[in-house]
N, CA and C atoms as an extended XYZ file, in Angstrom:
453
Properties=species:S:1:pos:R:3:atomname:S:1:resname:S:1:resid:I:1 pbc="F F F"
N       -34.718      -11.851       68.159 N   MET     1
C       -35.285      -10.465       67.913 CA  MET     1
C       -34.812       -9.958       66.555 C   MET     1
N       -35.704       -9.246       65.877 N   LYS     2
C       -35.419       -8.610       64.630 CA  LYS     2
C       -34.366       -7.400       64.843 C   LYS     2
N       -33.492       -7.306       63.942 N   LYS     3
C       -32.463       -6.331       64.122 CA  LYS     3
C       -32.420       -5.383       62.814 C   LYS     3
N       -31.887       -4.219       63.066 N   VAL     4
C       -31.699       -3.210       61.982 CA  VAL     4
C       -30.262       -3.145       61.602 C   VAL     4
N       -29.912       -3.271       60.328 N   LEU     5
C       -28.532       -3.126       59.924 CA  LEU     5
C       -28.335       -1.688       59.662 C   LEU     5
N       -27.293       -1.063       60.104 N   VAL     6
C       -26.894        0.315       59.866 CA  VAL     6
C       -25.504        0.522       59.582 C   VAL     6
N       -25.330        1.478       58.646 N   SER     7
C       -24.010        1.833       58.183 CA  SER     7
C       -23.275        2.360       59.381 C   SER     7
N       -22.056        1.901       59.768 N   ALA     8
C       -21.358        2.318       60.981 CA  ALA     8
C       -21.094        3.762       60.985 C   ALA     8
N       -20.833        4.480       59.960 N   CYS     9
C       -20.617        5.910       59.916 CA  CYS     9
C       -21.817        6.653       60.396 C   CYS     9
N       -23.064        6.163       60.266 N   ILE    10
C       -24.170        6.848       60.753 CA  ILE    10
C       -24.346        6.795       62.244 C   ILE    10
N       -23.700        5.732       62.838 N   LEU    11
C       -23.658        5.485       64.211 CA  LEU    11
C       -22.517        6.172       64.991 C   LEU    11
N       -21.729        6.910       64.115 N   GLY    12
C       -20.617        7.719       64.700 CA  GLY    12
C       -19.251        7.052       64.593 C   GLY    12
N       -19.086        5.936       63.912 N   VAL    13
C       -17.840        5.329       63.668 CA  VAL    13
C       -17.083        6.090       62.629 C   VAL    13
N       -15.823        6.477       62.891 N   ASN    14
C       -15.014        7.190       61.897 CA  ASN    14
C       -14.495        6.358       60.841 C   ASN    14
N       -15.419        5.910       59.911 N   CYS    15
C       -14.860        4.975       58.876 CA  CYS    15
C       -15.128        5.419       57.465 C   CYS    15
N       -15.601        6.737       57.357 N   LYS    16
C       -15.738        7.239       55.997 CA  LYS    16
C       -14.378        7.424       55.324 C   LYS    16
N       -14.445        7.604       54.020 N   TYR    17
C       -13.226        7.763       53.280 CA  TYR    17
C       -12.392        8.959       53.900 C   TYR    17
N       -12.858        9.976       54.393 N   ASN    18
C       -12.176       11.161       54.859 CA  ASN    18
C       -11.838       10.964       56.329 C   ASN    18
N       -12.019        9.906       56.871 N   GLY    19
C       -11.673        9.562       58.346 CA  GLY    19
C       -12.679       10.095       59.415 C   GLY    19
N       -13.677       10.549       58.815 N   LYS    20
C       -14.807       11.083       59.679 CA  LYS    20
C       -16.025       10.234       59.653 C   LYS    20
N       -17.106       10.656       60.202 N   ASN    21
C       -18.361        9.919       60.286 CA  ASN    21
C       -19.601       10.860       59.841 C   ASN    21
N       -20.746       10.227       59.816 N   ASN    22
C       -21.948       10.992       59.457 CA  ASN    22
C       -22.967       10.624       60.448 C   ASN    22
N       -22.542       10.913       61.842 N   PHE    23
C       -23.477       10.535       62.907 CA  PHE    23
C       -24.813       11.135       62.635 C   PHE    23
N       -25.911       10.384       62.801 N   ASN    24
C       -27.220       10.783       62.672 CA  ASN    24
C       -28.032       10.515       63.843 C   ASN    24
N       -28.184       11.627       64.687 N   ALA    25
C       -28.905       11.461       65.978 CA  ALA    25
C       -30.311       11.067       65.792 C   ALA    25
N       -30.974       11.573       64.747 N   GLU    26
C       -32.322       11.163       64.538 CA  GLU    26
C       -32.535        9.639       64.278 C   GLU    26
N       -31.608        9.175       63.531 N   ILE    27
C       -31.635        7.625       63.324 CA  ILE    27
C       -31.419        6.966       64.636 C   ILE    27
N       -30.328        7.357       65.339 N   VAL    28
C       -29.989        6.671       66.669 CA  VAL    28
C       -31.240        6.698       67.533 C   VAL    28
N       -31.853        7.967       67.618 N   GLU    29
C       -33.056        8.051       68.520 CA  GLU    29
C       -34.171        7.068       68.034 C   GLU    29
N       -34.404        7.039       66.670 N   LEU    30
C       -35.422        6.274       66.064 CA  LEU    30
C       -35.194        4.673       66.458 C   LEU    30
N       -33.923        4.339       66.561 N   LEU    31
C       -33.586        3.026       66.846 CA  LEU    31
C       -33.462        2.523       68.232 C   LEU    31
N       -33.645        3.518       69.144 N   LYS    32
C       -33.437        3.125       70.536 CA  LYS    32
C       -34.390        1.979       70.996 C   LYS    32
N       -33.763        1.079       71.742 N   GLY    33
C       -34.524       -0.265       72.136 CA  GLY    33
C       -34.456       -1.275       71.065 C   GLY    33
N       -33.966       -1.028       69.972 N   ARG    34
C       -33.892       -2.125       68.898 CA  ARG    34
C       -32.370       -2.612       68.907 C   ARG    34
N       -32.282       -3.850       68.516 N   GLU    35
C       -30.927       -4.318       68.254 CA  GLU    35
C       -30.492       -3.892       66.941 C   GLU    35
N       -29.136       -3.365       66.925 N   ILE    36
C       -28.597       -2.844       65.778 CA  ILE    36
C       -27.374       -3.683       65.323 C   ILE    36
N       -27.180       -3.804       64.089 N   VAL    37
C       -25.929       -4.506       63.496 CA  VAL    37
C       -25.273       -3.429       62.750 C   VAL    37
N       -24.109       -3.050       63.211 N   SER    38
C       -23.239       -1.966       62.561 CA  SER    38
C       -22.393       -2.609       61.578 C   SER    38
N       -22.232       -1.947       60.389 N   VAL    39
C       -21.405       -2.514       59.329 CA  VAL    39
C       -20.797       -1.345       58.438 C   VAL    39
N       -19.599       -1.649       58.054 N   CYS    40
C       -18.878       -0.762       57.098 CA  CYS    40
C       -18.305       -1.721       55.921 C   CYS    40
N       -18.975       -1.954       54.879 N   PRO    41
C       -18.273       -2.787       53.830 CA  PRO    41
C       -16.904       -2.280       53.385 C   PRO    41
N       -16.739       -1.036       53.350 N   GLU    42
C       -15.525       -0.508       52.777 CA  GLU    42
C       -14.401       -0.849       53.752 C   GLU    42
N       -14.734       -0.616       55.133 N   ALA    43
C       -13.561       -1.058       56.044 CA  ALA    43
C       -13.308       -2.505       56.060 C   ALA    43
N       -14.319       -3.337       55.834 N   LEU    44
C       -14.179       -4.766       55.680 CA  LEU    44
C       -13.418       -5.179       54.403 C   LEU    44
N       -13.430       -4.256       53.473 N   ALA    45
C       -12.609       -4.469       52.237 CA  ALA    45
C       -11.193       -4.205       52.424 C   ALA    45
N       -10.804       -3.653       53.658 N   GLY    46
C        -9.469       -3.385       53.927 CA  GLY    46
C        -9.000       -2.049       53.308 C   GLY    46
N        -9.961       -1.171       52.982 N   ALA    47
C        -9.600        0.104       52.358 CA  ALA    47
C        -8.806        0.963       53.229 C   ALA    47
N        -8.927        0.876       54.582 N   GLY    48
C        -8.238        1.791       55.403 CA  GLY    48
C        -8.960        3.101       55.528 C   GLY    48
N        -8.754        3.873       56.675 N   THR    49
C        -9.381        5.102       56.911 CA  THR    49
C        -8.325        6.021       57.434 C   THR    49
N        -8.113        7.280       56.842 N   PRO    50
C        -8.850        7.701       55.635 CA  PRO    50
C        -8.324        6.950       54.395 C   PRO    50
N        -9.033        7.160       53.171 N   ARG    51
C        -8.667        6.489       52.070 CA  ARG    51
C        -9.135        7.397       50.831 C   ARG    51
N        -8.566        7.153       49.664 N   PRO    52
C        -9.023        7.914       48.525 CA  PRO    52
C       -10.478        7.741       48.303 C   PRO    52
N       -11.237        8.831       47.947 N   PRO    53
C       -12.702        8.667       47.644 CA  PRO    53
C       -12.840        7.660       46.539 C   PRO    53
N       -13.967        7.065       46.500 N   ALA    54
C       -14.344        6.003       45.429 CA  ALA    54
C       -15.688        6.302       44.827 C   ALA    54
N       -15.771        5.948       43.645 N   GLU    55
C       -17.130        6.123       42.912 CA  GLU    55
C       -17.246        5.005       41.955 C   GLU    55
N       -18.529        4.702       41.555 N   ILE    56
C       -18.811        3.695       40.572 CA  ILE    56
C       -18.817        4.275       39.160 C   ILE    56
N       -18.057        3.650       38.305 N   ARG    57
C       -18.032        4.098       36.812 CA  ARG    57
C       -18.209        2.858       35.990 C   ARG    57
N       -19.194        2.701       35.244 N   ASN    58
C       -19.545        1.640       34.279 CA  ASN    58
C       -19.646        0.402       35.158 C   ASN    58
N       -20.272        0.418       36.263 N   GLY    59
C       -20.499       -0.751       37.089 CA  GLY    59
C       -19.367       -1.284       37.983 C   GLY    59
N       -18.266       -0.584       37.958 N   LYS    60
C       -17.163       -0.945       38.693 CA  LYS    60
C       -16.684        0.214       39.604 C   LYS    60
N       -16.044       -0.110       40.811 N   VAL    61
C       -15.638        0.853       41.670 CA  VAL    61
C       -14.122        1.249       41.457 C   VAL    61
N       -13.929        2.506       41.347 N   TYR    62
C       -12.553        3.167       41.196 CA  TYR    62
C       -12.339        4.197       42.231 C   TYR    62
N       -11.107        4.326       42.550 N   ASP    63
C       -10.790        5.499       43.416 CA  ASP    63
C       -10.447        6.672       42.652 C   ASP    63
N       -10.251        7.845       43.244 N   ILE    64
C       -10.067        9.052       42.580 CA  ILE    64
C        -8.786        9.100       41.812 C   ILE    64
N        -7.812        8.162       42.119 N   ASN    65
C        -6.538        8.022       41.395 CA  ASN    65
C        -6.611        7.114       40.185 C   ASN    65
N        -7.883        6.652       39.887 N   GLY    66
C        -8.018        5.773       38.738 CA  GLY    66
C        -7.784        4.250       38.996 C   GLY    66
N        -7.515        3.944       40.189 N   ARG    67
C        -7.283        2.543       40.494 CA  ARG    67
C        -8.492        1.797       40.611 C   ARG    67
N        -8.636        0.592       39.916 N   ASP    68
C        -9.811       -0.326       39.992 CA  ASP    68
C        -9.755       -1.004       41.294 C   ASP    68
N       -10.659       -0.697       42.189 N   ILE    69
C       -10.669       -1.219       43.522 CA  ILE    69
C       -11.930       -2.070       43.703 C   ILE    69
N       -12.574       -2.449       42.564 N   ASP    70
C       -13.902       -3.117       42.550 CA  ASP    70
C       -13.832       -4.462       43.268 C   ASP    70
N       -12.780       -5.267       42.994 N   GLU    71
C       -12.756       -6.597       43.589 CA  GLU    71
C       -12.599       -6.518       45.059 C   GLU    71
N       -11.704       -5.667       45.527 N   SER    72
C       -11.630       -5.553       46.962 CA  SER    72
C       -13.002       -5.045       47.623 C   SER    72
N       -13.609       -4.100       46.996 N   TYR    73
C       -14.911       -3.681       47.635 CA  TYR    73
C       -15.925       -4.715       47.642 C   TYR    73
N       -15.915       -5.531       46.586 N   ARG    74
C       -16.902       -6.579       46.492 CA  ARG    74
C       -16.535       -7.642       47.524 C   ARG    74
N       -15.320       -7.881       47.799 N   LYS    75
C       -14.998       -8.857       48.988 CA  LYS    75
C       -15.415       -8.260       50.285 C   LYS    75
N       -15.355       -6.968       50.448 N   GLY    76
C       -15.807       -6.304       51.615 CA  GLY    76
C       -17.250       -6.535       51.733 C   GLY    76
N       -18.054       -6.403       50.705 N   VAL    77
C       -19.474       -6.638       50.782 CA  VAL    77
C       -19.788       -8.123       51.132 C   VAL    77
N       -19.036       -9.025       50.525 N   GLU    78
C       -19.100      -10.464       50.900 CA  GLU    78
C       -18.991      -10.758       52.312 C   GLU    78
N       -17.852      -10.068       52.834 N   ARG    79
C       -17.573      -10.283       54.299 CA  ARG    79
C       -18.741       -9.689       55.134 C   ARG    79
N       -19.248       -8.554       54.748 N   ALA    80
C       -20.348       -7.870       55.472 CA  ALA    80
C       -21.598       -8.849       55.512 C   ALA    80
N       -21.901       -9.474       54.292 N   LEU    81
C       -23.097      -10.283       54.173 CA  LEU    81
C       -22.903      -11.604       55.118 C   LEU    81
N       -21.698      -11.983       55.188 N   LYS    82
C       -21.326      -13.247       55.988 CA  LYS    82
C       -21.516      -12.913       57.461 C   LYS    82
N       -21.118      -11.592       57.831 N   GLU    83
C       -21.168      -11.311       59.307 CA  GLU    83
C       -22.532      -11.271       59.866 C   GLU    83
N       -23.582      -10.961       59.110 N   PHE    84
C       -24.932      -10.916       59.636 CA  PHE    84
C       -25.823      -12.054       58.963 C   PHE    84
N       -25.250      -12.991       58.457 N   ALA    85
C       -26.101      -14.067       57.588 CA  ALA    85
C       -27.070      -14.716       58.606 C   ALA    85
N       -26.685      -14.830       59.810 N   GLN    86
C       -27.588      -15.562       60.751 CA  GLN    86
C       -28.479      -14.678       61.519 C   GLN    86
N       -28.370      -13.374       61.278 N   GLU    87
C       -29.176      -12.431       62.025 CA  GLU    87
C       -30.542      -12.255       61.258 C   GLU    87
N       -31.532      -11.864       62.032 N   ASP    88
C       -32.937      -11.634       61.628 CA  ASP    88
C       -33.027      -10.106       61.223 C   ASP    88
N       -32.491       -9.754       60.119 N   ILE    89
C       -32.496       -8.357       59.777 CA  ILE    89
C       -33.773       -7.916       59.148 C   ILE    89
N       -34.414       -6.868       59.632 N   VAL    90
C       -35.648       -6.425       59.221 CA  VAL    90
C       -35.498       -5.345       58.039 C   VAL    90
N       -34.389       -4.586       58.119 N   CYS    91
C       -34.174       -3.554       57.063 CA  CYS    91
C       -32.718       -3.028       57.351 C   CYS    91
N       -32.231       -2.299       56.311 N   ALA    92
C       -30.912       -1.602       56.443 CA  ALA    92
C       -31.055       -0.203       56.210 C   ALA    92
N       -30.329        0.617       57.113 N   ILE    93
C       -30.261        2.012       56.982 CA  ILE    93
C       -28.868        2.333       56.516 C   ILE    93
N       -28.727        2.812       55.322 N   LEU    94
C       -27.320        3.033       54.744 CA  LEU    94
C       -26.977        4.429       54.380 C   LEU    94
N       -25.632        4.661       54.300 N   GLN    95
C       -25.203        6.038       54.104 CA  GLN    95
C       -25.474        6.391       52.500 C   GLN    95
N       -26.173        7.495       52.434 N   PRO    96
C       -26.614        8.081       51.085 CA  PRO    96
C       -25.290        8.261       50.251 C   PRO    96
N       -25.408        8.010       48.845 N   ARG    97
C       -24.548        8.428       47.842 CA  ARG    97
C       -23.237        7.637       47.773 C   ARG    97
N       -22.999        6.703       48.778 N   SER    98
C       -21.812        5.971       48.927 CA  SER    98
C       -21.738        4.824       47.746 C   SER    98
N       -20.548        4.602       47.202 N   PRO    99
C       -20.361        3.512       46.176 CA  PRO    99
C       -20.803        2.080       46.727 C   PRO    99
N       -20.709        1.994       48.076 N   THR   100
C       -21.187        0.711       48.681 CA  THR   100
C       -22.563        0.903       49.187 C   THR   100
N       -22.972        1.862       49.794 N   CYS   101
C       -24.181        1.946       50.565 CA  CYS   101
C       -25.307        2.805       49.920 C   CYS   101
N       -24.993        3.603       48.865 N   GLY   102
C       -26.042        4.443       48.444 CA  GLY   102
C       -27.182        3.697       47.894 C   GLY   102
N       -28.488        4.145       48.233 N   VAL   103
C       -29.694        3.527       47.952 CA  VAL   103
C       -30.380        4.119       46.681 C   VAL   103
N       -30.577        5.386       46.608 N   ARG   104
C       -31.227        6.020       45.582 CA  ARG   104
C       -30.402        6.579       44.582 C   ARG   104
N       -29.213        7.092       44.937 N   GLU   105
C       -28.338        7.751       44.101 CA  GLU   105
C       -26.919        7.589       44.492 C   GLU   105
N       -26.046        7.750       43.525 N   ILE   106
C       -24.600        7.547       43.724 CA  ILE   106
C       -23.950        8.642       42.882 C   ILE   106
N       -22.653        8.884       43.253 N   TYR   107
C       -21.868        9.701       42.335 CA  TYR   107
C       -21.519        9.051       40.988 C   TYR   107
N       -21.396        9.809       39.972 N   ASP   108
C       -21.352        9.317       38.597 CA  ASP   108
C       -19.972        8.660       38.115 C   ASP   108
N       -18.972        8.722       39.007 N   GLY   109
C       -17.675        8.246       38.644 CA  GLY   109
C       -16.740        9.160       38.102 C   GLY   109
N       -17.077       10.446       38.008 N   THR   110
C       -16.198       11.407       37.442 CA  THR   110
C       -15.596       12.248       38.542 C   THR   110
N       -15.915       11.986       39.786 N   PHE   111
C       -15.391       12.754       40.951 CA  PHE   111
C       -15.560       14.262       40.781 C   PHE   111
N       -16.714       14.537       40.158 N   THR   112
C       -17.154       16.070       40.053 CA  THR   112
C       -18.241       16.486       40.923 C   THR   112
N       -18.700       15.521       41.743 N   GLY   113
C       -19.827       15.798       42.533 CA  GLY   113
C       -21.261       15.537       41.924 C   GLY   113
N       -21.228       15.096       40.672 N   LYS   114
C       -22.549       14.821       39.956 CA  LYS   114
C       -23.125       13.575       40.410 C   LYS   114
N       -24.369       13.683       40.820 N   LEU   115
C       -25.129       12.449       41.289 CA  LEU   115
C       -25.988       11.873       40.152 C   LEU   115
N       -26.149       10.565       40.161 N   ILE   116
C       -26.953        9.821       39.248 CA  ILE   116
C       -27.867        8.751       39.948 C   ILE   116
N       -28.970        8.432       39.378 N   GLU   117
C       -29.789        7.361       39.970 CA  GLU   117
C       -28.973        6.066       39.974 C   GLU   117
N       -28.949        5.361       41.093 N   GLY   118
C       -28.290        4.149       41.207 CA  GLY   118
C       -28.066        3.647       42.602 C   GLY   118
N       -27.570        2.520       42.764 N   ARG   119
C       -27.348        1.948       44.036 CA  ARG   119
C       -25.866        1.530       44.132 C   ARG   119
N       -25.390        1.542       45.504 N   GLY   120
C       -24.111        1.074       45.620 CA  GLY   120
C       -24.109       -0.412       45.737 C   GLY   120
N       -22.814       -0.983       45.668 N   ILE   121
C       -22.753       -2.511       45.541 CA  ILE   121
C       -23.318       -3.223       46.836 C   ILE   121
N       -23.229       -2.704       47.967 N   PHE   122
C       -23.769       -3.313       49.129 CA  PHE   122
C       -25.255       -3.276       49.213 C   PHE   122
N       -25.815       -2.102       48.847 N   ALA   123
C       -27.290       -1.809       48.750 CA  ALA   123
C       -27.879       -2.781       47.828 C   ALA   123
N       -27.217       -2.906       46.713 N   ARG   124
C       -27.802       -3.893       45.618 CA  ARG   124
C       -27.711       -5.335       46.236 C   ARG   124
N       -26.667       -5.789       46.883 N   ALA   125
C       -26.537       -7.064       47.462 CA  ALA   125
C       -27.630       -7.349       48.448 C   ALA   125
N       -28.010       -6.386       49.326 N   LEU   126
C       -28.962       -6.551       50.341 CA  LEU   126
C       -30.310       -6.678       49.624 C   LEU   126
N       -30.530       -5.911       48.589 N   THR   127
C       -31.839       -5.928       47.903 CA  THR   127
C       -32.069       -7.468       47.187 C   THR   127
N       -30.955       -8.035       46.797 N   VAL   128
C       -31.050       -9.262       46.088 CA  VAL   128
C       -31.461      -10.331       47.176 C   VAL   128
N       -30.984      -10.199       48.346 N   ILE   129
C       -31.380      -11.220       49.326 CA  ILE   129
C       -32.622      -10.768       50.067 C   ILE   129
N       -33.286       -9.763       49.689 N   GLY   130
C       -34.721       -9.495       50.224 CA  GLY   130
C       -34.638       -8.591       51.422 C   GLY   130
N       -33.575       -7.920       51.661 N   ILE   131
C       -33.547       -6.986       52.826 CA  ILE   131
C       -33.945       -5.537       52.290 C   ILE   131
N       -34.962       -4.869       52.791 N   PRO   132
C       -35.317       -3.535       52.457 CA  PRO   132
C       -34.157       -2.609       52.828 C   PRO   132
N       -33.847       -1.703       51.921 N   VAL   133
C       -32.777       -0.767       52.199 CA  VAL   133
C       -33.348        0.719       52.060 C   VAL   133
N       -32.786        1.500       52.955 N   PHE   134
C       -33.156        2.867       53.088 CA  PHE   134
C       -31.967        3.789       53.156 C   PHE   134
N       -31.933        4.981       52.516 N   ASP   135
C       -30.883        5.954       52.762 CA  ASP   135
C       -31.160        6.521       54.150 C   ASP   135
N       -30.196        6.961       54.833 N   ALA   136
C       -30.363        7.511       56.239 CA  ALA   136
C       -31.239        8.750       56.237 C   ALA   136
N       -31.435        9.435       55.179 N   ASP   137
C       -32.272       10.637       55.120 CA  ASP   137
C       -33.735       10.314       54.805 C   ASP   137
N       -34.095        9.060       54.728 N   GLU   138
C       -35.541        8.616       54.545 CA  GLU   138
C       -36.209        8.358       55.908 C   GLU   138
N       -36.185        9.158       56.807 N   VAL   139
C       -36.477        8.942       58.179 CA  VAL   139
C       -37.936        8.482       58.386 C   VAL   139
N       -38.827        9.143       57.608 N   GLU   140
C       -40.247        8.725       57.669 CA  GLU   140
C       -40.450        7.312       57.228 C   GLU   140
N       -39.875        6.982       56.013 N   ASN   141
C       -39.996        5.639       55.398 CA  ASN   141
C       -39.442        4.585       56.425 C   ASN   141
N       -38.289        4.985       57.012 N   ILE   142
C       -37.684        4.019       57.984 CA  ILE   142
C       -38.610        3.805       59.188 C   ILE   142
N       -39.133        4.879       59.721 N   ARG   143
C       -40.105        4.810       60.768 CA  ARG   143
C       -41.201        3.956       60.437 C   ARG   143
N       -41.788        4.030       59.341 N   LYS   144
C       -42.930        3.170       58.823 CA  LYS   144
C       -42.526        1.762       58.766 C   LYS   144
N       -41.405        1.434       58.101 N   ALA   145
C       -40.895        0.059       57.949 CA  ALA   145
C       -40.723       -0.576       59.282 C   ALA   145
N       -40.054        0.105       60.175 N   ILE   146
C       -39.857       -0.438       61.443 CA  ILE   146
C       -41.109       -0.673       62.290 C   ILE   146
N       -42.101        0.137       62.152 N   ALA   147
C       -43.383        0.028       62.872 CA  ALA   147
C       -44.090       -1.160       62.304 C   ALA   147
N       -43.976       -1.501       61.059 N   LEU   148
C       -44.568       -2.745       60.424 CA  LEU   148
C       -44.061       -3.935       61.075 C   LEU   148
N       -42.800       -3.940       61.658 N   THR   149
C       -42.197       -5.104       62.115 CA  THR   149
C       -42.133       -5.250       63.609 C   THR   149
N       -42.796       -4.432       64.312 N   GLU   150
C       -42.861       -4.458       65.730 CA  GLU   150
C       -43.377       -5.776       66.165 C   GLU   150
N       -42.776       -6.420       67.082 N   ASP   151
C       -43.165       -7.730       67.606 CA  ASP   151
C       -44.371       -7.635       68.558 C   ASP   151
């Protein structure tokens, strides 16, 4: 059965940097009856929860304290990819603006709240292997994508 990959925080798992989640009831309702693969690449990186906020600057992930955490976050992405490598994933619904999961835009690396066009490292990796990615706020596009894959 085809499955939908979803950022764990959208499903209510307290794995965001601030120890909270971004539960999205609309997404959960939309996915009723479908098999879901829940993932948090940052948790798989061993980043801990809560943790210092992270952003991408010059293609690398840094935390707010200026520490280069790029390698550990990329290892978390690798672990995530391995976890569902054998699954039939139809698309991924990811947490907007995240340095791992952002699909359309991410924070600019200055920790000032400024957004720029770009993708998080997990969203990019999924795109490379051919999995369509959507920000959780793209509900209508997600609905259409899932409808196209109905068995």
